[in-house]
Coordinates of C-alpha atoms and ligand atoms in Angstrom, one line a residue:
X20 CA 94.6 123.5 89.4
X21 CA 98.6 124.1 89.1
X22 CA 100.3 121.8 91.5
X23 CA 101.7 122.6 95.1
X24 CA 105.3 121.7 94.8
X25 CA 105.7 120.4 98.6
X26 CA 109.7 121.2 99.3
X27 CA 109.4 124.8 97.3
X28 CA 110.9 128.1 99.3
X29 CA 107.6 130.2 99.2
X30 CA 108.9 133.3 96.6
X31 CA 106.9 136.1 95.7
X32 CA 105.3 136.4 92.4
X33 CA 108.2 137.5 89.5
X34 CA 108.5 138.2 85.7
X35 CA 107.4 135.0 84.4
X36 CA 109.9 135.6 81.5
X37 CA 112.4 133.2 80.6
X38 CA 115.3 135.6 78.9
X39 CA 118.2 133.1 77.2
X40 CA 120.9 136.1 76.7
X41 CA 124.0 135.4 78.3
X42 CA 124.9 139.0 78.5
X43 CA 127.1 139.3 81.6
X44 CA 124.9 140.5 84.5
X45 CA 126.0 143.7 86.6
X46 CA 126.8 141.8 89.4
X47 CA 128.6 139.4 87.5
X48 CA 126.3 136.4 87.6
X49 CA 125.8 135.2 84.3
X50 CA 122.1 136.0 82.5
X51 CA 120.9 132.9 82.4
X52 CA 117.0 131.8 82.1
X53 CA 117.3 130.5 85.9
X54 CA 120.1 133.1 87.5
X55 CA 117.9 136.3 85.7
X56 CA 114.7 134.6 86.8
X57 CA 116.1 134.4 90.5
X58 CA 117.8 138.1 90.3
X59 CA 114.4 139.1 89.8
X60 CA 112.6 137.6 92.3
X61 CA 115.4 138.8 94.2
X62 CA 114.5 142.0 93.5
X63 CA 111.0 141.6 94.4
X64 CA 111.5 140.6 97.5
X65 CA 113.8 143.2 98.4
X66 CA 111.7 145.9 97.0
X67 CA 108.5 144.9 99.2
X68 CA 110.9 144.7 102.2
X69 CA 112.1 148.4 101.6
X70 CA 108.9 149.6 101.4
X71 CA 108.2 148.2 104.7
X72 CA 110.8 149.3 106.2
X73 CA 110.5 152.8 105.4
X74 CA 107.1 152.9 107.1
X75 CA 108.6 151.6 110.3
X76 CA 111.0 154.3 109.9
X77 CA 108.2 156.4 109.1
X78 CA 106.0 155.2 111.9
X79 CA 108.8 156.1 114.3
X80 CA 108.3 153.0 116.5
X81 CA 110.9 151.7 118.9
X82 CA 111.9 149.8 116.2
X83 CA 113.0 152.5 113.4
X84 CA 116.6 152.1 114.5
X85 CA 116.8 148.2 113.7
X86 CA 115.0 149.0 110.7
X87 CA 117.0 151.9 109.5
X88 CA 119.8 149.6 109.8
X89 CA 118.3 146.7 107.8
X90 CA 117.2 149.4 105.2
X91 CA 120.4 150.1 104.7
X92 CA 121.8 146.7 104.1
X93 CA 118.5 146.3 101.7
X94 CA 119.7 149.0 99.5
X95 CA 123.3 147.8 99.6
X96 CA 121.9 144.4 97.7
X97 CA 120.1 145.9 95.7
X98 CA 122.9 148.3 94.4
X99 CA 124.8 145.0 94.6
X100 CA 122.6 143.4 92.1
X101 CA 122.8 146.5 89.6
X102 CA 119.8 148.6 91.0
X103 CA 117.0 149.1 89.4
X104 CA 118.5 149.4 86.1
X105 CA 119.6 145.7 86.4
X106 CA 115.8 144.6 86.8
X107 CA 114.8 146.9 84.1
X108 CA 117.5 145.6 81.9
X109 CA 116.7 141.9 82.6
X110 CA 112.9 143.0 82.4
X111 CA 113.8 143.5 78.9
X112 CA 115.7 140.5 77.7
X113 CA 112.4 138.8 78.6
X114 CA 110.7 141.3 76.3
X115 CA 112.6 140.0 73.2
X116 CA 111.5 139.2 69.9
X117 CA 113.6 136.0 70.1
X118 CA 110.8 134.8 72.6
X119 CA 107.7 135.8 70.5
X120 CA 108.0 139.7 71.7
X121 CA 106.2 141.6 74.5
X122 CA 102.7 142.0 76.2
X123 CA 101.8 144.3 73.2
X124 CA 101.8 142.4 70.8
X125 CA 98.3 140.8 72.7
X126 CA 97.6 144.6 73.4
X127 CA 97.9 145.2 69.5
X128 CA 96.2 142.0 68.0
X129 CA 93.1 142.8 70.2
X130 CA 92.6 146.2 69.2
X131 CA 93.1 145.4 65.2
X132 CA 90.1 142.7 66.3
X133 CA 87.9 145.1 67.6
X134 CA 88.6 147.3 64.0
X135 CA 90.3 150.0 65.8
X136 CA 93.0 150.4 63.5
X137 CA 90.4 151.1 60.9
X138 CA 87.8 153.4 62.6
X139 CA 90.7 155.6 64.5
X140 CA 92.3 155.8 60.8
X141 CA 88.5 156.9 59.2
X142 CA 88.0 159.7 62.1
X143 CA 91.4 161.2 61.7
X144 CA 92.4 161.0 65.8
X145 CA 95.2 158.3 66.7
X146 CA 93.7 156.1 69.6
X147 CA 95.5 158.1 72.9
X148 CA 97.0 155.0 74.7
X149 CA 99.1 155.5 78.3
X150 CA 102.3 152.7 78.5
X151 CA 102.6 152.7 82.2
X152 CA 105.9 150.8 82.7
X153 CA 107.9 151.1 79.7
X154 CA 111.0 149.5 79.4
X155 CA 111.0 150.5 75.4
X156 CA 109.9 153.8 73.6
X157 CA 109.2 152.3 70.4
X158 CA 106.9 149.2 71.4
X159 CA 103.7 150.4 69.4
X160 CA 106.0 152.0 66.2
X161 CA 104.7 149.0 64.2
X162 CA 101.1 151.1 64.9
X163 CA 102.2 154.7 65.0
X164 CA 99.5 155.5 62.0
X165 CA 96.8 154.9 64.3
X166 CA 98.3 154.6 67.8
X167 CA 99.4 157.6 69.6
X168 CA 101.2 156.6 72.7
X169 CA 103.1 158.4 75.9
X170 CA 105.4 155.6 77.8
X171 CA 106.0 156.4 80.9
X172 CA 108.2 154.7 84.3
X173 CA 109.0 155.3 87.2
X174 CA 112.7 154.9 86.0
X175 CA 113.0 156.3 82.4
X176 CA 115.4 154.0 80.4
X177 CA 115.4 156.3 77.5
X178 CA 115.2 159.9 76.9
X179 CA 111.7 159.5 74.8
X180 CA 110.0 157.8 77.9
X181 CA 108.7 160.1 80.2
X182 CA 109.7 159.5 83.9
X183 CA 106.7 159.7 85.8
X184 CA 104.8 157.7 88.6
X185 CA 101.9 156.6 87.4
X186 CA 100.2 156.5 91.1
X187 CA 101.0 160.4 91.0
X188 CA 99.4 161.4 88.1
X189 CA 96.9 164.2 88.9
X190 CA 93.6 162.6 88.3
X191 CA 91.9 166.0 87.5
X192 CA 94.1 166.7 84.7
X193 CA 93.9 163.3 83.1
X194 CA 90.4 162.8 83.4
X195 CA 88.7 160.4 80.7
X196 CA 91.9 161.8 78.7
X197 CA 92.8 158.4 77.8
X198 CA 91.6 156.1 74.9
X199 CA 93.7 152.7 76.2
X200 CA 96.1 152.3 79.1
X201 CA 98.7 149.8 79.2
X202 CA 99.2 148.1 82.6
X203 CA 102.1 145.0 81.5
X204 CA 103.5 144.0 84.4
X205 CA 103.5 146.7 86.5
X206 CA 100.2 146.2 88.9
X207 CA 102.9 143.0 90.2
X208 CA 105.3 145.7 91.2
X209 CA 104.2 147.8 94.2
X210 CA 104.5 146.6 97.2
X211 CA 101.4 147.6 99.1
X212 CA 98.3 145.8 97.6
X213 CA 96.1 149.2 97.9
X214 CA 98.6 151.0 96.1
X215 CA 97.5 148.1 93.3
X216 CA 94.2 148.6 93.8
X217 CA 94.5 152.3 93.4
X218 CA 96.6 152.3 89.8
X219 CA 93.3 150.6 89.0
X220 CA 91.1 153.0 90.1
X221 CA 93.5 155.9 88.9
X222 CA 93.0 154.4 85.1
X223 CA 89.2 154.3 85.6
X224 CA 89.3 158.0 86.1
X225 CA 92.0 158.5 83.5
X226 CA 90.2 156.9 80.6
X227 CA 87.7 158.2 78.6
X228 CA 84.2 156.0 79.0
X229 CA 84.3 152.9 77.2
X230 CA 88.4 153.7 77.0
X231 CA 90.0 150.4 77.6
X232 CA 92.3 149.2 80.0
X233 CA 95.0 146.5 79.2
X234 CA 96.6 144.1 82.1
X235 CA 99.2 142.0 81.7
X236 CA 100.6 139.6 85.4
X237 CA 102.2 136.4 85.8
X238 CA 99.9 134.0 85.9
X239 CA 100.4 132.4 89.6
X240 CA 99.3 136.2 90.7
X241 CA 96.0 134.6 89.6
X242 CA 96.5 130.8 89.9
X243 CA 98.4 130.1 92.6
X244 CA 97.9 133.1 94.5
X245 CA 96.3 132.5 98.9
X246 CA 94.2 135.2 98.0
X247 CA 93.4 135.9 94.3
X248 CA 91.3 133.8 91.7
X249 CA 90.6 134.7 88.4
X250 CA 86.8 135.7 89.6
X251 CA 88.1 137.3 92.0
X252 CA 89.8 139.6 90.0
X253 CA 87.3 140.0 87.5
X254 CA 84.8 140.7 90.5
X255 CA 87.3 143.5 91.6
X256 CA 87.3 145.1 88.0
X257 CA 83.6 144.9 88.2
X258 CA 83.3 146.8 91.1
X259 CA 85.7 149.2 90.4
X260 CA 83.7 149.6 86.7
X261 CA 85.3 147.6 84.1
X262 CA 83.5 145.0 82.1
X263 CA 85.7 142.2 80.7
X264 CA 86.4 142.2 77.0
X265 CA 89.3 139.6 76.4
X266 CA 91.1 137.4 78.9
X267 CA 93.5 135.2 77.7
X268 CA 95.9 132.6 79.8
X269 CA 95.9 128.5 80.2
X270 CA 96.9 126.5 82.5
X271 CA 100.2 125.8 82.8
X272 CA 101.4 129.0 81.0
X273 CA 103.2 132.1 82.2
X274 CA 101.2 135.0 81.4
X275 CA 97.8 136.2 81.7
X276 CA 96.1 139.0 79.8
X277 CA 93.0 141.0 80.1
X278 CA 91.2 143.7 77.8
X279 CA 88.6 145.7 80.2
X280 CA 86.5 148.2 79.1
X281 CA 85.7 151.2 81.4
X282 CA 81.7 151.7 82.6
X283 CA 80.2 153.9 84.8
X284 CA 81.1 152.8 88.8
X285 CA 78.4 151.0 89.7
X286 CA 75.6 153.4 91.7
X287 CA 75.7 150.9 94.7
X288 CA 77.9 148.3 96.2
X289 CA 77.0 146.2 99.3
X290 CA 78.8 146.4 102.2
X291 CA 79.4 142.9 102.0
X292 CA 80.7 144.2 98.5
X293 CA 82.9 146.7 99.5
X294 CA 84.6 143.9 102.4
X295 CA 85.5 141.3 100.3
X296 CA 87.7 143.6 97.8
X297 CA 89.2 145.5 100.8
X298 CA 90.2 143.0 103.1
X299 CA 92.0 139.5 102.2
X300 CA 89.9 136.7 101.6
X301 CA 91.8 133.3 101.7
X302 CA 90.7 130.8 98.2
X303 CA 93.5 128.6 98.7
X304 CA 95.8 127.4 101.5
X305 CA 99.2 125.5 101.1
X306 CA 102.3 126.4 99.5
X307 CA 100.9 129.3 97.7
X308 CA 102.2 133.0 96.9
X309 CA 100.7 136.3 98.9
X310 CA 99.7 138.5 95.6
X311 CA 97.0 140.3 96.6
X312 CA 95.2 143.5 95.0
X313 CA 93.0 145.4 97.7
X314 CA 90.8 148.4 97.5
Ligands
SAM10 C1 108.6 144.2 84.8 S1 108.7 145.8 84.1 C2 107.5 145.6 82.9 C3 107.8 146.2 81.6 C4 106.9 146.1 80.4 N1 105.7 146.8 80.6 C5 106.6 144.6 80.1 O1 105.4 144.3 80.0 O2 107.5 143.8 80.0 C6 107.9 146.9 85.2 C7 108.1 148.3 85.0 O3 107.1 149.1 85.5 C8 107.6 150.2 86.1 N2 106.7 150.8 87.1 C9 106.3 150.1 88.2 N3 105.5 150.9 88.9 C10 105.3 152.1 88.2 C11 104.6 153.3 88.5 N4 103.9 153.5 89.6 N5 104.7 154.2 87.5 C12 105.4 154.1 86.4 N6 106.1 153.0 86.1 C13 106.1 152.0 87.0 C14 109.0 149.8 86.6 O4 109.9 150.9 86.8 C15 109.4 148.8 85.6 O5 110.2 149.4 84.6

């Protein structure tokens, strides 16, 4: 069990990344591992605090006024800290060879272990895999003989990635379309935990059966989360139709990794079921992060 560290501001959960670049940042900060690290927790936080915002606005409470003018000054930090460009940028750095190279690399070393690589090559069809949330468009060119991939996000860095939200992707037209989706740090980045829980169940109906779905989160989203433990979450995939091929994360690390392969939804779930992965449940109390995913 990680530690609690007692005298710790309670942040949300971040990149785990450690970038050591000392590019210049946008704002003019310096890109250090501890000032990027901090811009993009930053970033975090003011990203879940727009969202909110925007559905009191919405909501058109009594409130809306205070909170269109907190809105504003949200936006005006974030443009401050270089927008989202800036995050996407420092999202990067972390990606970089010079620290042992991105999520894919698991995604990649896991699909040459299940033979893929060979049995895609012997049917003549390149293995159809989604990128949701790429900062790169050449992350999978090491495998371009047998992978065939589509990177998309939300904010295209790159005029081969498709801009495109993956939480509006038109289910119908993507169904069981997909041989692997990629899901790197990205189920960390909205907001509202049911918007989480329904990338997840937006890839179960986008990949084919048996398709297989990759995640990649920080690993206090699992570890030292109120309301998420690792059998939680697998209990979550479970219900949603995934059955767990590869995990991999220790104590103590950074990242966590998962390999799910889709099944059939399961024909019946209790109500007891269906409560525990749509409300919160609290595991652990103390100094510990909100990271929730809800469905
Ligand atoms: C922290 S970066 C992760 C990048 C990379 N996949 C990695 O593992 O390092 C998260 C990216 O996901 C993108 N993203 C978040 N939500 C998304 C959505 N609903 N659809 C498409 N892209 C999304 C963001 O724009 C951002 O570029």
């Amino acid at each position: 069990m990680p530690r609690a560290h007692k005298h710790r501001r309670k942040v949300p959960v971040t990149a785990p990344t450690a970038p050591s670049d000392h590019t210049p940042h946008p704002s003019g900060s310096s890109n250090r591992p501890q000032a990027t690290r901090t811009t993009i927790r930053r970033f975090h936080v003011l990203i879940k605090r727009q969202a909110q915002l925007q559905q009191i606005i919405q909501g058109g409470k009594k409130d809306a006024q205070s909170a269109t003018a907190e809105l504003a000054r949200v936006e005006q930090e974030m443009e401050d800290l270089g927008g989202l460009a800036a995050y996407q940028r420092m999202s990067t750095i972390g990606q970089g060879k010079d620290r042992g190279g991105g999520s894919e690399k698991v995604l990649i070393s896991w699909l040459r272990e299940m033979d893929l690589h060979q049995s895609v090559k012997k049917a003549e069809q390149r293995l159809r895999l989604l990128e949701v949330g790429a900062l790169k468009p050449d992350n999978y060119a090491s495998c371009q003989s047998w992978v065939d991939v589509t990177p998309i996000d939300l904010h295209a860095q790159h005029p081969d990635i498709l801009e495109q939200d993956f939480l509006l992707m038109d289910p119908d037209g993507h169904r069981e379309k997909w041989d692997v989706i990629s899901l790197s740090l990205v189920l960390n980045f909205p907001p509202n935990p049911k918007d989480r829980g329904q990338m997840l169940r937006l890839a179960h109906t986008m990949l084919r059966p048996d398709g297989l779905l990759f995640i990649a989160l920080p690993l206090p989203c699992i570890l030292n989360s109120r309301y998420m433990t690792p059998e939680h979450f697998d209990g979550l995939m479970q219900s949603i139709g995934f059955e767990q091929v590869h995990t991999r994360w220790k104590e103590g690390g950074k990242m966590a990794y998962w390999l799910y392969r889709r099944k059939p939804q399961p024909a019946s779930t209790t109500y007891h079921d269906h409560l525990l992965y749509e409300k919160k449940t609290v595991f652990r109390q103390g100094n510990r992060n909100n990271f929730v995913i809800l469905l």
